[in-house]
Amino acid sequence: MQSIVTRFPPSPSGYLHLGGARTALFNWLYARHTKGRFVLRFEDTDVARSTQASIDAIYEALEWLGIDWDEGPYFQSQRADLHNEHIDRLIAGDQAYHCTCSPEQIDAMRTKAMAAGDKPRYDGTCRAKGLGPQPGAVVRFKAPATGITILDDTIKGRIVFQNAELDDFIIRRSDGTPTYNLAVVVDDITMGINTVIRGDDHVNNTPKQILLFQALDAPLPTFGHVPMVLGADRSRLSKRHGATSVTAYRDMGYLPDAMINFLVRLGWSHGDQEFFTREELIEKFSLENIGRSAGIFNPEKLQAINADHIKATPPAHLISHLQPFLKTQGVETHDETLLCKIIPTLNTRSKTLADMAEGAHFYFRETIEFDEKAAKKFLRPVSLEPMRLLTEKLTQLKEFTEAGLEDVFKQVMDQTEIKLGKIAQPVRVALTGGTVSPGIFEIIAVLGRETTLRRLQKAVAYIQKRADAG
Ligand code: GLU
């Protein structure tokens, strides 16, 4: 069997948005699943809108998502000669012709067609004139006036277009530049693309492209048009629905594997499975299971998937993702052993890496500042005795093992006749400054003897001062 060649051809006129990333992902996954090839091509012929900043932003997003390409990047703007050669071939084969109709003439044709209740279209005035190239002339494709063009879409099924609906569309502008549909088809042919998966906003271009493939004697690729991604209100995804740029999610603390898991589920399914690793997606991805209905963007679902991926990722693999967020918190550490101890205390309670970094902050503080409300509520004189006793016993405890710690807490509870709940919160405030944190035994195990004792002593002193003040 011929090996699969897919492509991602973004127009670099902005950042990579979620819909574009999903298209890239589907093409990449299909190429990886079939052990085929994935081609990157920038469709940058719109000089006014294409920018280097967008190209860089697209690279950055693809790199973050872990979407790599086997060929390219190609730049459509650098391929005009190739496009023009193909246009010349069409002219030589009498499948295209020069047209010198003026904008006024075209307007008049349109008005006339509309007055007759038809679609505005070019009426073929120059079709049979056999004009040669000349300044100001465009080149038009000789589209069949009758019959049908069939799109056998792997996702949407068969779509039949009436050729009478099409007119002799322009393939070379009067300034000599090739038009979009022509460039796409020539690129797809010359790059050996045999599978096109793209947004269904391109369905209307497809009959024109099919006709061009046929006129150029090239085999048709398999087309699959993916329904758009919509917001919860079923309108086209926009900023109103949340951030739409892929890298904005990186900056909010999402994992790339969570993002691709989420994106793939905006249109593809495998039974009721929701959680997929990257390897599983490559193994299971298929075109047959891309759905026909629009993908609905649900930020809560993305967050839940992210939390699941944070939980499932080995701590050592999370470190490099977490570090930039720790840095934002003012924590710069390369102590991987320590981070590997901290991460398991937080990975079941963090929805994002930003959450995790925030939750990890207290481990690194030189001194703990107590949250005012927490201190008021939990560092009260009634806790002085138990806290003091605990500190004393912990000072004497030789090794901070879990069993040893538990035993000390038990002794304190027995001697002061209080329950764990009553001592746990003051200890938590002492060690973290606040009331929400991982379990206190876990924290103590990470902080170690010296830091734990220092923090407890500070809390005892604070309570003492409060008691003295009456
Ligand atoms: N450049 C087009 C876009 O960004 C993609 C065209 C295609 O996939 O054929 O929407």
Short mmCIF file of C-alpha atoms and ligand atoms in Angstrom, two decimals:
data_model
loop_
_atom_site.label_atom_id
_atom_site.label_comp_id
_atom_site.label_asym_id
_atom_site.label_seq_id
_atom_site.Cartn_x
_atom_site.Cartn_y
_atom_site.Cartn_z
CA MET A 1 0.00 0.00 0.00
CA GLN A 2 1.10 3.53 -0.73
CA SER A 3 2.36 5.23 2.40
CA ILE A 4 0.25 8.05 3.84
CA VAL A 5 1.42 11.63 3.38
CA THR A 6 -0.47 14.32 5.29
CA ARG A 7 0.19 18.01 5.68
CA PHE A 8 -0.47 21.01 7.84
CA PRO A 9 -0.57 24.22 5.81
CA PRO A 10 -1.27 27.14 8.15
CA SER A 11 -1.70 30.67 6.84
CA PRO A 12 0.66 32.59 9.12
CA SER A 13 -1.55 35.53 9.90
CA GLY A 14 -1.87 35.06 13.66
CA TYR A 15 -1.08 32.65 16.48
CA LEU A 16 -1.95 28.95 16.32
CA HIS A 17 -5.51 28.70 17.57
CA LEU A 18 -7.22 25.64 19.00
CA GLY A 19 -8.97 24.72 15.75
CA GLY A 20 -5.73 24.95 13.77
CA ALA A 21 -3.88 22.93 16.38
CA ARG A 22 -6.52 20.23 16.21
CA THR A 23 -6.15 20.07 12.41
CA ALA A 24 -2.37 19.81 12.77
CA LEU A 25 -2.80 17.12 15.39
CA PHE A 26 -5.18 14.99 13.33
CA ASN A 27 -2.80 15.09 10.35
CA TRP A 28 0.22 14.39 12.52
CA LEU A 29 -1.46 11.53 14.38
CA TYR A 30 -2.64 9.94 11.18
CA ALA A 31 0.85 10.13 9.69
CA ARG A 32 2.39 8.70 12.86
CA HIS A 33 -0.29 6.01 13.19
CA THR A 34 0.27 4.82 9.64
CA LYS A 35 4.05 5.34 9.78
CA GLY A 36 3.64 7.81 6.95
CA ARG A 37 4.96 11.33 6.50
CA PHE A 38 3.78 14.69 7.79
CA VAL A 39 4.61 17.86 5.86
CA LEU A 40 4.61 21.43 7.17
CA ARG A 41 3.90 24.19 4.68
CA PHE A 42 3.28 27.85 5.34
CA GLU A 43 0.67 29.32 3.05
CA ASP A 44 2.13 32.78 3.18
CA THR A 45 1.12 34.17 -0.19
CA ASP A 46 -1.06 36.84 1.39
CA VAL A 47 1.82 39.24 1.88
CA ALA A 48 -0.25 41.81 3.70
CA ARG A 49 -1.37 39.36 6.40
CA SER A 50 1.55 36.93 6.71
CA THR A 51 4.14 37.81 9.33
CA GLN A 52 7.36 36.30 10.64
CA ALA A 53 5.95 36.72 14.14
CA SER A 54 3.07 34.38 13.23
CA ILE A 55 5.43 31.86 11.69
CA ASP A 56 7.48 31.89 14.88
CA ALA A 57 4.36 31.60 17.02
CA ILE A 58 3.22 28.57 15.01
CA TYR A 59 6.62 26.87 15.39
CA GLU A 60 6.55 27.58 19.09
CA ALA A 61 3.08 26.10 19.51
CA LEU A 62 3.86 22.99 17.44
CA GLU A 63 7.06 22.44 19.34
CA TRP A 64 5.27 22.75 22.65
CA LEU A 65 2.59 20.29 21.55
CA GLY A 66 5.31 17.88 20.41
CA ILE A 67 4.08 17.90 16.81
CA ASP A 68 7.12 17.38 14.62
CA TRP A 69 7.29 17.23 10.84
CA ASP A 70 9.16 15.00 8.44
CA GLU A 71 9.34 17.44 5.57
CA GLY A 72 9.39 21.19 5.23
CA PRO A 73 8.77 23.78 6.31
CA TYR A 74 7.89 24.85 2.80
CA PHE A 75 6.87 28.41 2.05
CA GLN A 76 4.20 28.76 -0.59
CA SER A 77 5.43 32.25 -1.47
CA GLN A 78 8.73 30.74 -2.63
CA ARG A 79 7.05 28.36 -5.03
CA ALA A 80 5.44 30.80 -7.45
CA ASP A 81 7.59 29.53 -10.36
CA LEU A 82 6.32 26.02 -9.83
CA HIS A 83 2.75 27.26 -9.59
CA ASN A 84 3.18 29.28 -12.77
CA GLU A 85 4.65 26.31 -14.64
CA HIS A 86 1.50 24.39 -13.86
CA ILE A 87 -0.67 27.29 -14.97
CA ASP A 88 1.24 27.40 -18.24
CA ARG A 89 0.65 23.68 -18.63
CA LEU A 90 -3.08 24.23 -18.22
CA ILE A 91 -3.02 27.02 -20.79
CA ALA A 92 -1.06 24.86 -23.23
CA GLY A 93 -3.58 22.05 -22.73
CA ASP A 94 -6.49 24.39 -23.43
CA GLN A 95 -7.73 24.04 -19.87
CA ALA A 96 -7.11 27.66 -19.00
CA TYR A 97 -7.12 30.92 -20.89
CA HIS A 98 -6.15 34.56 -20.68
CA CYS A 99 -8.93 36.97 -19.96
CA THR A 100 -8.88 40.72 -20.42
CA CYS A 101 -12.34 41.60 -19.17
CA SER A 102 -12.29 44.81 -17.17
CA PRO A 103 -13.64 45.08 -13.63
CA GLU A 104 -16.58 47.07 -15.09
CA GLN A 105 -17.39 44.25 -17.49
CA ILE A 106 -17.23 41.69 -14.69
CA ASP A 107 -19.53 43.87 -12.56
CA ALA A 108 -21.99 44.09 -15.40
CA MET A 109 -21.97 40.28 -15.82
CA ARG A 110 -22.63 39.86 -12.15
CA THR A 111 -25.50 42.32 -12.11
CA LYS A 112 -27.01 40.64 -15.13
CA ALA A 113 -26.74 37.17 -13.62
CA MET A 114 -28.26 38.32 -10.37
CA ALA A 115 -31.10 40.08 -12.17
CA ALA A 116 -31.87 36.75 -13.85
CA GLY A 117 -31.90 35.08 -10.43
CA ASP A 118 -28.54 33.34 -10.99
CA LYS A 119 -25.38 33.37 -8.92
CA PRO A 120 -22.99 36.20 -9.82
CA ARG A 121 -20.50 34.59 -12.18
CA TYR A 122 -18.08 35.17 -15.00
CA ASP A 123 -19.90 34.56 -18.30
CA GLY A 124 -17.01 33.13 -20.32
CA THR A 125 -16.52 36.13 -22.61
CA CYS A 126 -12.80 35.42 -23.20
CA ARG A 127 -13.08 31.62 -23.15
CA ALA A 128 -12.90 31.08 -26.89
CA LYS A 129 -10.88 34.14 -27.83
CA GLY A 130 -7.52 32.40 -27.68
CA LEU A 131 -5.86 35.51 -26.26
CA GLY A 132 -2.14 35.48 -25.57
CA PRO A 133 -0.50 36.79 -22.42
CA GLN A 134 -0.72 40.56 -22.11
CA PRO A 135 -0.43 43.20 -19.43
CA GLY A 136 -3.44 43.31 -17.18
CA ALA A 137 -4.77 39.90 -18.26
CA VAL A 138 -5.70 37.23 -15.74
CA VAL A 139 -5.70 33.48 -16.36
CA ARG A 140 -8.96 31.65 -15.83
CA PHE A 141 -9.54 27.94 -15.45
CA LYS A 142 -11.93 26.42 -17.97
CA ALA A 143 -14.35 24.86 -15.53
CA PRO A 144 -16.87 22.36 -16.93
CA ALA A 145 -20.21 24.12 -17.38
CA THR A 146 -22.30 21.03 -16.83
CA GLY A 147 -22.16 17.78 -14.93
CA ILE A 148 -21.19 17.16 -11.33
CA THR A 149 -18.07 17.03 -9.21
CA ILE A 150 -18.10 14.50 -6.43
CA LEU A 151 -16.32 14.83 -3.11
CA ASP A 152 -16.16 11.50 -1.29
CA ASP A 153 -15.32 12.88 2.08
CA THR A 154 -14.05 10.41 4.68
CA ILE A 155 -15.85 12.35 7.40
CA LYS A 156 -18.88 13.94 5.75
CA GLY A 157 -19.65 11.23 3.24
CA ARG A 158 -20.45 11.99 -0.38
CA ILE A 159 -21.06 15.61 -1.36
CA VAL A 160 -22.18 16.32 -4.92
CA PHE A 161 -21.49 19.74 -6.46
CA GLN A 162 -23.21 20.93 -9.63
CA ASN A 163 -20.56 22.25 -12.00
CA ALA A 164 -23.03 24.83 -13.24
CA GLU A 165 -22.60 26.51 -9.86
CA LEU A 166 -18.93 27.17 -10.57
CA ASP A 167 -17.57 29.67 -13.03
CA ASP A 168 -14.22 29.98 -14.79
CA PHE A 169 -12.34 31.02 -11.71
CA ILE A 170 -9.07 32.94 -11.82
CA ILE A 171 -5.89 30.93 -11.29
CA ARG A 172 -3.38 33.71 -12.05
CA ARG A 173 -3.98 37.32 -11.13
CA SER A 174 -3.17 40.20 -13.44
CA ASP A 175 0.01 40.87 -11.44
CA GLY A 176 1.20 37.38 -12.32
CA THR A 177 0.65 35.79 -8.91
CA PRO A 178 -1.10 32.42 -8.66
CA THR A 179 -4.34 32.28 -6.66
CA TYR A 180 -4.95 30.32 -3.51
CA ASN A 181 -6.72 27.20 -4.84
CA LEU A 182 -4.20 26.78 -7.63
CA ALA A 183 -1.25 27.08 -5.24
CA VAL A 184 -2.75 24.60 -2.78
CA VAL A 185 -3.35 22.01 -5.49
CA VAL A 186 0.07 22.36 -7.10
CA ASP A 187 1.71 22.12 -3.69
CA ASP A 188 -0.33 19.09 -2.69
CA ILE A 189 0.51 17.36 -5.99
CA THR A 190 4.22 18.16 -5.94
CA MET A 191 4.59 17.28 -2.27
CA GLY A 192 2.94 13.92 -2.83
CA ILE A 193 0.15 14.64 -0.35
CA ASN A 194 -2.42 11.87 -0.50
CA THR A 195 -4.50 12.65 2.58
CA VAL A 196 -6.00 16.05 3.28
CA ILE A 197 -7.63 16.56 6.67
CA ARG A 198 -8.79 20.11 7.23
CA GLY A 199 -11.54 22.29 8.64
CA ASP A 200 -14.91 22.13 6.93
CA ASP A 201 -14.67 25.84 6.18
CA HIS A 202 -12.70 24.59 3.16
CA VAL A 203 -15.46 22.36 1.75
CA ASN A 204 -16.46 25.04 -0.73
CA ASN A 205 -12.94 25.25 -2.13
CA THR A 206 -12.81 21.51 -2.67
CA PRO A 207 -14.75 21.16 -5.96
CA LYS A 208 -12.47 23.77 -7.54
CA GLN A 209 -9.46 21.93 -6.22
CA ILE A 210 -10.76 18.56 -7.42
CA LEU A 211 -11.23 20.00 -10.92
CA LEU A 212 -7.66 21.31 -10.86
CA PHE A 213 -6.28 17.94 -9.73
CA GLN A 214 -8.14 16.31 -12.60
CA ALA A 215 -7.02 18.90 -15.14
CA LEU A 216 -3.42 18.37 -14.03
CA ASP A 217 -3.84 14.58 -14.35
CA ALA A 218 -3.03 14.01 -10.72
CA PRO A 219 -4.67 11.41 -8.49
CA LEU A 220 -7.08 12.90 -5.97
CA PRO A 221 -6.03 12.84 -2.34
CA THR A 222 -8.42 11.48 0.24
CA PHE A 223 -10.29 14.43 1.72
CA GLY A 224 -11.67 14.62 5.25
CA HIS A 225 -13.35 17.83 6.38
CA VAL A 226 -13.51 18.19 10.13
CA PRO A 227 -16.41 20.12 11.68
CA MET A 228 -15.45 23.40 13.33
CA VAL A 229 -14.75 23.85 17.00
CA LEU A 230 -17.56 25.81 18.64
CA GLY A 231 -18.09 27.48 21.99
CA ALA A 232 -20.65 26.19 24.49
CA ASP A 233 -23.22 28.52 22.90
CA ARG A 234 -22.54 26.80 19.56
CA SER A 235 -21.14 29.92 17.98
CA ARG A 236 -17.74 29.86 16.32
CA LEU A 237 -14.95 29.71 18.87
CA SER A 238 -13.68 33.13 19.79
CA LYS A 239 -12.04 35.00 22.64
CA ARG A 240 -15.42 35.25 24.35
CA HIS A 241 -15.17 31.54 25.11
CA GLY A 242 -11.72 31.77 26.72
CA ALA A 243 -8.19 31.91 25.38
CA THR A 244 -8.05 30.56 21.85
CA SER A 245 -4.30 30.51 21.36
CA VAL A 246 -2.62 27.20 22.12
CA THR A 247 0.39 28.68 23.87
CA ALA A 248 -1.85 30.69 26.21
CA TYR A 249 -2.67 27.32 27.77
CA ARG A 250 1.01 26.50 28.15
CA ASP A 251 1.36 29.81 30.00
CA MET A 252 -1.59 28.97 32.25
CA GLY A 253 0.02 25.71 33.32
CA TYR A 254 -1.39 23.06 31.03
CA LEU A 255 0.67 20.07 29.98
CA PRO A 256 1.18 19.52 26.25
CA ASP A 257 -0.02 15.92 26.56
CA ALA A 258 -3.20 17.12 28.25
CA MET A 259 -3.70 19.65 25.48
CA ILE A 260 -3.38 17.08 22.72
CA ASN A 261 -5.66 14.70 24.63
CA PHE A 262 -8.23 17.48 24.87
CA LEU A 263 -7.85 18.62 21.26
CA VAL A 264 -8.16 15.15 19.82
CA ARG A 265 -11.37 14.59 21.75
CA LEU A 266 -12.84 17.69 20.07
CA GLY A 267 -13.80 15.55 17.14
CA TRP A 268 -12.40 12.06 17.52
CA SER A 269 -13.44 9.30 19.86
CA HIS A 270 -12.50 5.80 20.87
CA GLY A 271 -15.45 4.27 22.72
CA ASP A 272 -15.99 6.26 25.93
CA GLN A 273 -12.32 6.60 26.69
CA GLU A 274 -11.39 10.14 27.76
CA PHE A 275 -7.81 9.81 28.95
CA PHE A 276 -5.16 9.05 26.36
CA THR A 277 -1.41 9.17 26.50
CA ARG A 278 0.41 10.41 23.42
CA GLU A 279 1.51 6.85 22.60
CA GLU A 280 -2.04 5.56 22.89
CA LEU A 281 -3.29 8.26 20.55
CA ILE A 282 -0.71 7.31 17.95
CA GLU A 283 -1.69 3.69 18.33
CA LYS A 284 -5.45 4.23 18.21
CA PHE A 285 -6.03 7.24 15.95
CA SER A 286 -8.14 6.60 12.87
CA LEU A 287 -10.03 8.70 10.37
CA GLU A 288 -13.16 6.54 10.73
CA ASN A 289 -13.73 7.75 14.26
CA ILE A 290 -13.70 11.46 13.52
CA GLY A 291 -17.25 12.58 14.24
CA ARG A 292 -19.59 14.54 12.04
CA SER A 293 -20.75 16.98 14.68
CA ALA A 294 -18.94 20.09 15.84
CA GLY A 295 -16.48 19.85 18.70
CA ILE A 296 -17.63 21.92 21.65
CA PHE A 297 -14.91 23.71 23.57
CA ASN A 298 -15.35 23.17 27.29
CA PRO A 299 -12.64 24.79 29.43
CA GLU A 300 -13.67 22.82 32.54
CA LYS A 301 -13.13 19.59 30.67
CA LEU A 302 -9.71 20.77 29.57
CA GLN A 303 -8.87 21.51 33.18
CA ALA A 304 -10.06 18.10 34.33
CA ILE A 305 -8.00 16.37 31.64
CA ASN A 306 -5.01 18.45 32.68
CA ALA A 307 -5.45 17.40 36.30
CA ASP A 308 -5.56 13.76 35.19
CA HIS A 309 -2.37 14.15 33.18
CA ILE A 310 -0.61 15.91 36.05
CA LYS A 311 -1.55 12.96 38.26
CA ALA A 312 -0.42 10.40 35.71
CA THR A 313 2.92 11.97 34.82
CA PRO A 314 5.95 10.67 36.74
CA PRO A 315 7.27 13.48 39.01
CA ALA A 316 10.64 13.53 37.29
CA HIS A 317 8.92 14.31 33.99
CA LEU A 318 6.95 17.18 35.49
CA ILE A 319 9.98 19.06 36.75
CA SER A 320 10.87 20.95 33.60
CA HIS A 321 7.22 21.89 33.06
CA LEU A 322 6.85 23.08 36.64
CA GLN A 323 10.04 25.11 36.89
CA PRO A 324 8.89 28.20 34.93
CA PHE A 325 5.88 28.47 37.23
CA LEU A 326 8.03 28.15 40.33
CA LYS A 327 10.17 30.92 38.91
CA THR A 328 7.11 33.15 38.69
CA GLN A 329 6.65 32.46 42.41
CA GLY A 330 10.22 33.61 42.96
CA VAL A 331 11.52 30.06 43.41
CA GLU A 332 14.48 29.04 41.36
CA THR A 333 15.63 25.53 42.17
CA HIS A 334 17.49 22.81 40.36
CA ASP A 335 17.25 20.39 43.25
CA GLU A 336 15.56 17.59 41.35
CA THR A 337 15.63 15.20 44.30
CA LEU A 338 13.71 17.70 46.37
CA LEU A 339 11.25 18.42 43.56
CA CYS A 340 10.66 14.70 43.13
CA LYS A 341 9.63 14.58 46.79
CA ILE A 342 7.46 17.70 46.61
CA ILE A 343 5.53 16.86 43.44
CA PRO A 344 3.82 13.72 44.80
CA THR A 345 2.44 15.77 47.71
CA LEU A 346 0.71 18.10 45.24
CA ASN A 347 -0.04 16.17 42.08
CA THR A 348 -3.47 14.95 43.15
CA ARG A 349 -4.54 18.43 44.18
CA SER A 350 -3.35 20.57 41.27
CA LYS A 351 -5.45 21.37 38.22
CA THR A 352 -2.64 23.26 36.55
CA LEU A 353 1.11 23.63 36.96
CA ALA A 354 0.46 27.17 38.13
CA ASP A 355 -1.65 25.69 40.96
CA MET A 356 1.11 23.26 41.74
CA ALA A 357 3.77 25.97 41.89
CA GLU A 358 1.58 28.04 44.14
CA GLY A 359 0.99 25.03 46.35
CA ALA A 360 4.74 24.29 46.46
CA HIS A 361 5.77 27.79 47.40
CA PHE A 362 5.71 27.24 51.16
CA TYR A 363 8.30 24.46 50.94
CA PHE A 364 10.87 26.98 49.76
CA ARG A 365 10.22 29.94 52.01
CA GLU A 366 12.96 31.03 54.33
CA THR A 367 10.44 32.09 56.94
CA ILE A 368 6.75 31.43 57.02
CA GLU A 369 4.44 34.41 57.15
CA PHE A 370 1.17 33.31 58.69
CA ASP A 371 -1.99 34.07 56.86
CA GLU A 372 -3.72 36.50 59.18
CA LYS A 373 -7.07 34.74 59.33
CA ALA A 374 -5.51 31.31 59.66
CA ALA A 375 -3.27 32.44 62.51
CA LYS A 376 -6.13 34.10 64.29
CA LYS A 377 -8.23 30.97 64.08
CA PHE A 378 -5.67 28.25 64.73
CA LEU A 379 -2.64 29.66 66.52
CA ARG A 380 -4.53 30.33 69.75
CA PRO A 381 -3.44 29.97 73.36
CA VAL A 382 -5.39 26.69 73.69
CA SER A 383 -2.93 25.17 71.26
CA LEU A 384 0.11 26.36 73.15
CA GLU A 385 0.53 23.25 75.28
CA PRO A 386 0.04 20.67 72.55
CA MET A 387 2.24 22.61 70.14
CA ARG A 388 4.97 23.02 72.70
CA LEU A 389 4.84 19.36 73.66
CA LEU A 390 4.91 18.34 70.03
CA THR A 391 7.93 20.50 69.33
CA GLU A 392 9.70 19.10 72.34
CA LYS A 393 9.04 15.51 71.40
CA LEU A 394 9.99 16.06 67.80
CA THR A 395 13.24 17.63 68.92
CA GLN A 396 13.99 14.42 70.75
CA LEU A 397 12.91 12.19 67.90
CA LYS A 398 16.04 10.76 66.30
CA GLU A 399 14.71 9.90 62.87
CA PHE A 400 11.83 11.57 61.05
CA THR A 401 10.25 8.39 59.72
CA GLU A 402 6.52 8.20 59.13
CA ALA A 403 6.12 5.67 61.95
CA GLY A 404 8.17 7.80 64.32
CA LEU A 405 6.16 10.92 63.48
CA GLU A 406 2.86 9.15 63.93
CA ASP A 407 3.96 7.87 67.28
CA VAL A 408 4.94 11.35 68.46
CA PHE A 409 1.61 12.83 67.40
CA LYS A 410 -0.18 9.99 69.20
CA GLN A 411 1.72 10.64 72.41
CA VAL A 412 0.86 14.35 72.24
CA MET A 413 -2.80 13.58 71.65
CA ASP A 414 -2.87 11.13 74.52
CA GLN A 415 -1.12 13.43 76.95
CA THR A 416 -3.13 16.53 76.13
CA GLU A 417 -6.35 14.65 75.43
CA ILE A 418 -6.99 16.31 72.10
CA LYS A 419 -7.88 14.85 68.73
CA LEU A 420 -5.65 14.92 65.67
CA GLY A 421 -7.92 17.51 64.03
CA LYS A 422 -7.18 19.95 66.83
CA ILE A 423 -3.44 19.68 66.46
CA ALA A 424 -3.26 19.18 62.71
CA GLN A 425 -4.53 22.64 61.77
CA PRO A 426 -2.17 24.61 64.04
CA VAL A 427 0.69 22.48 62.74
CA ARG A 428 -0.40 23.11 59.17
CA VAL A 429 -0.49 26.86 59.74
CA ALA A 430 2.90 26.67 61.43
CA LEU A 431 4.47 24.76 58.54
CA THR A 432 2.76 26.35 55.57
CA GLY A 433 1.32 29.65 56.74
CA GLY A 434 -2.18 28.68 55.60
CA THR A 435 -4.94 26.15 56.08
CA VAL A 436 -4.89 24.32 52.76
CA SER A 437 -1.98 22.03 52.00
CA PRO A 438 -0.94 18.43 51.57
CA GLY A 439 -1.15 16.16 54.62
CA ILE A 440 1.06 17.24 57.50
CA PHE A 441 3.04 14.00 57.66
CA GLU A 442 3.85 14.33 53.98
CA ILE A 443 4.94 17.91 54.51
CA ILE A 444 7.15 17.07 57.45
CA ALA A 445 8.75 14.26 55.49
CA VAL A 446 9.71 16.74 52.76
CA LEU A 447 10.73 19.66 54.98
CA GLY A 448 12.91 17.50 57.18
CA ARG A 449 13.79 17.86 60.80
CA GLU A 450 15.50 21.22 60.93
CA THR A 451 12.99 23.25 58.93
CA THR A 452 10.04 21.58 60.60
CA LEU A 453 11.34 22.38 64.06
CA ARG A 454 12.23 25.94 63.13
CA ARG A 455 8.75 26.58 61.79
CA LEU A 456 7.06 24.95 64.79
CA GLN A 457 9.17 27.00 67.16
CA LYS A 458 8.19 30.19 65.40
CA ALA A 459 4.51 29.27 65.78
CA VAL A 460 4.96 28.41 69.45
CA ALA A 461 6.60 31.78 70.02
CA TYR A 462 3.74 33.47 68.21
CA ILE A 463 1.12 31.71 70.35
CA GLN A 464 3.10 32.44 73.47
CA LYS A 465 3.11 36.13 72.63
CA ARG A 466 -0.60 36.01 72.08
CA ALA A 467 -1.13 34.23 75.41
CA ASP A 468 1.07 36.81 77.15
CA ALA A 469 -0.93 39.60 75.65
CA GLY A 470 -3.99 37.97 77.22
N1 GLU B 1 -4.05 27.65 4.69
C1 GLU B 1 -5.32 27.14 4.99
C2 GLU B 1 -5.74 27.56 6.37
O1 GLU B 1 -4.90 27.96 7.16
C3 GLU B 1 -5.38 25.62 4.94
C4 GLU B 1 -5.72 25.13 3.58
C5 GLU B 1 -5.85 23.64 3.45
O2 GLU B 1 -5.77 22.88 4.44
O3 GLU B 1 -6.03 23.21 2.31
O4 GLU B 1 -6.91 27.50 6.67
#
